[in-house]
Amino acid sequence: MISKNHIGRVFPPHTIEIEKGRLRFFAKAIGETDPIYTDEAAAHAAGYPSLPVPPTFLFGLDLEQDSAFGWLDELGLNLERILHGEQSFTYHTPACAGDTLTFESRIADIYDKKNGALEFIIKEIKVTNQHGAHVADLRNTIVQRNG
Amino acid sequence: MSINYRTIEVGDTLPPLQLSPITRTTLALFAGASGDHNPIHIDSDFAKQAGMPDVFAHGMLSMAWLGRLLTQWVPQRQIVQFNARFAGITHLGDAPLCTGKVIEKLESDGQQLLKIELHVTNQNSETKIIGDALIAI
């Protein structure tokens, strides 16, 4: 069982710059056809200073760390047994290419179901931009299947 | 398209988004582009070692498609909240269908909102994601 002592644990923040090329690659990978996500002129016309960060892109950015899954090891989770159970985003301020975003995460909860056969780990991530504006909150639910 | 809070009704549906069958290339590109390099989605040796028949799609890939469903309906800045529960594994060859329906009209802090119920199903009508979103109008 994963120790519930990890509830409240805070991870070191990390910071990443949003690159236009990366956003275009993401748009290609998900088959996005709306030009505001790939063409800066279209983004400007839609009122964005540059290409907007699409709704779910922040999830992957949080994994842009030296050891994206290192926190799983630290908690005693096994990458082979985990699944993504749920994902939530709450949006506050749009993010665009050129922004530098900071991700601060903490373990919000740990609980189990079915006598420990399923363990749930809730990670909450606060995203802010280079001006200190609150961009979004993420809530990731990871499920570990035991036995 | 412009959505009018007065004329839109509970039960109205969003234009659906039908995706092509998922290939290994889809997953490789999404892993690189999204930053989620979990080998369970791109390395069949790892997937088999983990007891799965093969690699399978990132839940976040289907959620990204749900994001497209929303942003082809309203400008992205109107999305207040976006939630997904990953109810089933999406396999290679699955052709996801994203659908959405208005389930509630509400006002909060003087803001007019729509609550949208979201689903991703495959070609056999198996549910893969159940989600919802709050849209400011």
XYZ file of C-alpha atoms in Angstrom:
284
model
C 0.000 0.000 0.000
C 1.111 3.523 -0.711
C 1.709 5.433 2.478
C -0.921 8.067 3.150
C 1.877 10.072 4.748
C 2.527 11.383 1.239
C -0.748 13.348 1.313
C 0.183 17.020 1.251
C 3.604 16.345 -0.181
C 4.816 19.243 -2.343
C 7.138 18.733 -5.317
C 9.752 21.249 -6.464
C 8.220 23.663 -9.033
C 9.448 23.552 -12.597
C 9.264 26.114 -15.376
C 8.928 25.728 -19.132
C 8.713 28.092 -22.100
C 5.914 27.472 -24.611
C 7.342 27.061 -28.101
C 5.401 27.658 -31.320
C 6.939 24.646 -33.056
C 5.866 22.382 -30.238
C 2.292 23.683 -30.390
C 2.218 23.049 -34.160
C 3.492 19.498 -33.564
C 0.767 18.936 -30.965
C -1.876 20.272 -33.387
C -0.631 17.845 -36.036
C -0.633 14.921 -33.600
C -4.286 15.477 -32.635
C -5.440 16.320 -36.185
C -6.308 19.911 -35.273
C -7.486 21.829 -38.349
C -8.430 25.211 -36.807
C -5.685 27.576 -38.072
C -5.554 29.588 -34.823
C -3.534 26.698 -33.337
C -0.883 26.690 -36.102
C -0.946 30.051 -37.921
C 0.052 33.133 -35.953
C -1.898 35.495 -38.207
C -5.066 33.497 -37.520
C -4.274 33.500 -33.783
C -3.813 37.302 -33.848
C -7.119 37.695 -35.703
C -8.777 35.667 -32.926
C -7.347 38.034 -30.313
C -4.393 35.975 -29.062
C -0.873 37.460 -28.840
C 0.487 34.208 -30.357
C -0.598 30.583 -30.859
C -2.883 29.595 -27.948
C -2.098 26.594 -25.773
C -4.921 24.100 -26.495
C -7.146 22.871 -23.645
C -5.282 19.691 -22.646
C -1.685 20.599 -23.591
C -0.759 21.647 -20.042
C -0.962 18.024 -18.878
C 2.002 16.964 -21.005
C 3.991 20.085 -20.140
C 3.926 19.024 -16.517
C 5.796 15.878 -17.597
C 8.604 17.988 -19.130
C 10.970 17.378 -16.262
C 14.268 15.565 -15.868
C 12.439 12.586 -14.462
C 8.787 12.821 -15.468
C 7.786 9.660 -13.659
C 10.312 9.930 -10.821
C 7.603 10.971 -8.374
C 5.901 7.617 -8.958
C 9.051 5.835 -7.748
C 9.271 8.155 -4.762
C 5.756 7.190 -3.720
C 6.343 3.502 -4.442
C 4.109 3.317 -7.520
C 4.833 0.936 -10.382
C 4.633 2.400 -13.908
C 3.504 -0.997 -15.257
C 0.448 -1.019 -13.007
C -0.838 2.506 -13.232
C -3.630 3.971 -15.306
C -4.860 7.496 -15.756
C -8.219 7.468 -13.991
C -9.492 11.010 -14.296
C -8.306 14.427 -15.420
C -9.655 17.885 -14.669
C -8.691 21.333 -15.870
C -9.933 24.656 -14.505
C -8.912 27.607 -16.654
C -8.201 31.125 -15.392
C -5.967 32.958 -17.899
C -5.185 31.906 -21.496
C -1.618 30.765 -22.195
C 0.129 31.305 -25.524
C 3.402 30.587 -27.270
C 6.134 32.716 -25.735
C 4.743 32.393 -22.227
C 6.895 30.829 -19.519
C 4.789 28.668 -17.257
C 5.555 27.407 -13.769
C 4.054 24.142 -12.516
C 3.661 23.582 -8.767
C 2.309 20.198 -7.758
C 1.249 18.493 -4.577
C -0.329 15.208 -3.585
C -3.883 16.159 -2.620
C -5.174 12.735 -1.625
C -4.441 9.012 -1.517
C -7.150 6.408 -0.962
C -7.973 2.853 -1.926
C -11.008 0.856 -3.001
C -11.854 -2.839 -3.117
C -9.712 -3.655 -0.049
C -6.618 -2.128 -1.603
C -6.970 -3.716 -5.059
C -7.169 -0.206 -6.473
C -5.189 2.715 -5.069
C -5.971 6.283 -6.118
C -3.441 9.099 -6.040
C -4.690 12.652 -6.626
C -2.099 15.176 -7.777
C -3.042 18.846 -7.998
C -1.006 21.190 -10.147
C -1.172 24.981 -10.158
C 0.062 26.676 -13.323
C 1.120 30.334 -13.343
C 2.706 32.476 -16.061
C 5.743 34.791 -16.145
C 3.596 37.687 -14.849
C 2.416 35.675 -11.863
C -1.081 35.287 -13.322
C -2.907 32.083 -12.451
C -3.295 30.171 -15.741
C -4.967 26.930 -14.701
C -5.404 24.211 -12.115
C -5.003 20.558 -13.011
C -6.228 17.612 -11.002
C -4.761 14.262 -12.062
C -6.116 10.968 -10.749
C -3.700 8.058 -11.087
C -4.943 4.534 -10.338
C -2.647 1.669 -9.413
C -3.983 -1.861 -9.928
C -2.652 -4.225 -7.273
C -2.725 -7.993 -7.469
C -20.436 30.063 -34.728
C -21.963 32.145 -31.981
C -23.921 30.421 -29.214
C -26.839 32.370 -27.744
C -27.654 31.584 -24.104
C -31.369 32.403 -24.585
C -31.949 30.207 -27.606
C -29.765 27.251 -26.710
C -31.668 24.476 -24.954
C -30.884 21.598 -22.646
C -30.587 18.551 -24.887
C -28.982 20.428 -27.791
C -26.021 18.520 -29.182
C -22.608 19.673 -30.386
C -21.472 18.801 -33.919
C -19.790 15.399 -33.370
C -16.149 14.681 -34.146
C -15.326 11.339 -35.776
C -11.687 10.219 -35.716
C -9.864 7.723 -37.926
C -8.753 4.338 -36.539
C -5.798 4.742 -34.167
C -2.420 3.554 -35.460
C 0.968 3.169 -33.788
C 2.016 6.287 -35.697
C -0.813 8.245 -34.042
C 0.481 7.184 -30.623
C 4.148 7.857 -31.430
C 3.372 11.354 -32.693
C 1.147 12.090 -29.706
C 3.785 10.853 -27.246
C 6.384 13.184 -28.749
C 4.074 16.155 -29.175
C 2.324 15.908 -25.816
C 5.393 15.097 -23.722
C 3.809 11.939 -22.291
C 6.496 9.341 -22.968
C 4.989 6.587 -20.827
C 6.250 3.448 -22.648
C 2.914 1.650 -22.190
C 1.659 3.678 -25.185
C 4.629 3.322 -27.550
C 6.677 0.250 -26.625
C 4.868 -3.050 -27.248
C 7.551 -4.991 -25.331
C 6.873 -2.881 -22.247
C 3.089 -3.180 -22.716
C 3.281 -6.990 -22.867
C 5.522 -7.087 -19.814
C 2.832 -5.069 -18.047
C 0.257 -7.712 -18.965
C -1.438 -5.817 -21.793
C -1.973 -7.381 -25.240
C -0.292 -4.412 -26.942
C 0.256 -0.681 -26.635
C -2.922 1.348 -26.211
C -3.911 4.987 -26.639
C -3.141 7.705 -24.123
C -6.317 8.760 -22.328
C -5.094 12.300 -22.916
C -5.183 11.765 -26.687
C -8.927 11.138 -26.525
C -9.312 14.063 -24.133
C -7.422 16.250 -26.653
C -9.973 15.192 -29.275
C -12.765 16.155 -26.857
C -10.975 19.506 -26.599
C -11.269 19.818 -30.391
C -14.980 18.991 -30.118
C -15.369 21.916 -27.698
C -13.179 24.454 -29.522
C -14.852 23.809 -32.880
C -18.101 24.805 -31.104
C -17.033 27.772 -28.945
C -13.826 29.832 -28.695
C -11.406 28.174 -26.268
C -11.345 31.135 -23.867
C -15.001 30.369 -23.014
C -14.074 26.976 -21.528
C -14.103 27.382 -17.743
C -13.697 23.771 -16.704
C -13.041 20.474 -18.512
C -13.204 17.066 -16.802
C -12.744 13.514 -18.038
C -13.052 10.078 -16.485
C -11.225 7.399 -18.437
C -13.744 4.550 -18.402
C -12.123 2.094 -20.794
C -8.905 1.440 -22.642
C -8.795 2.698 -26.235
C -7.002 0.141 -28.402
C -5.131 0.269 -31.698
C -7.680 0.238 -34.521
C -10.407 1.894 -32.455
C -12.106 4.769 -34.278
C -13.193 7.226 -31.559
C -16.341 9.310 -31.840
C -16.562 12.434 -29.669
C -20.006 13.735 -28.767
C -21.384 16.422 -26.487
C -24.764 17.538 -25.240
C -25.998 20.531 -23.233
C -27.296 19.160 -19.926
C -27.737 22.334 -17.878
C -28.018 26.100 -18.196
C -26.867 27.876 -15.049
C -25.792 31.237 -13.732
C -22.970 31.669 -11.252
C -21.578 35.007 -10.015
C -23.524 36.782 -12.749
C -21.945 34.542 -15.399
C -24.106 32.521 -17.772
C -22.800 29.000 -18.133
C -23.616 25.848 -20.023
C -22.785 22.439 -18.656
C -21.885 20.028 -21.433
C -21.841 16.242 -21.058
C -19.088 14.631 -23.116
C -18.526 11.116 -24.372
C -15.905 9.277 -26.371
C -17.049 5.927 -27.758
C -15.463 3.518 -30.216
C -16.918 1.896 -33.350
C -18.655 -0.714 -31.164
C -20.339 2.011 -29.074
C -18.152 1.118 -26.077
C -17.688 4.128 -23.804
C -14.066 5.197 -23.354
C -14.457 8.594 -21.720
C -17.256 10.204 -19.765
C -16.631 13.874 -19.243
C -18.134 17.281 -18.815
C -17.270 20.893 -19.414
C -18.457 24.269 -18.205
C -18.716 26.878 -20.949
C -19.181 30.603 -20.296
C -21.564 32.261 -22.748
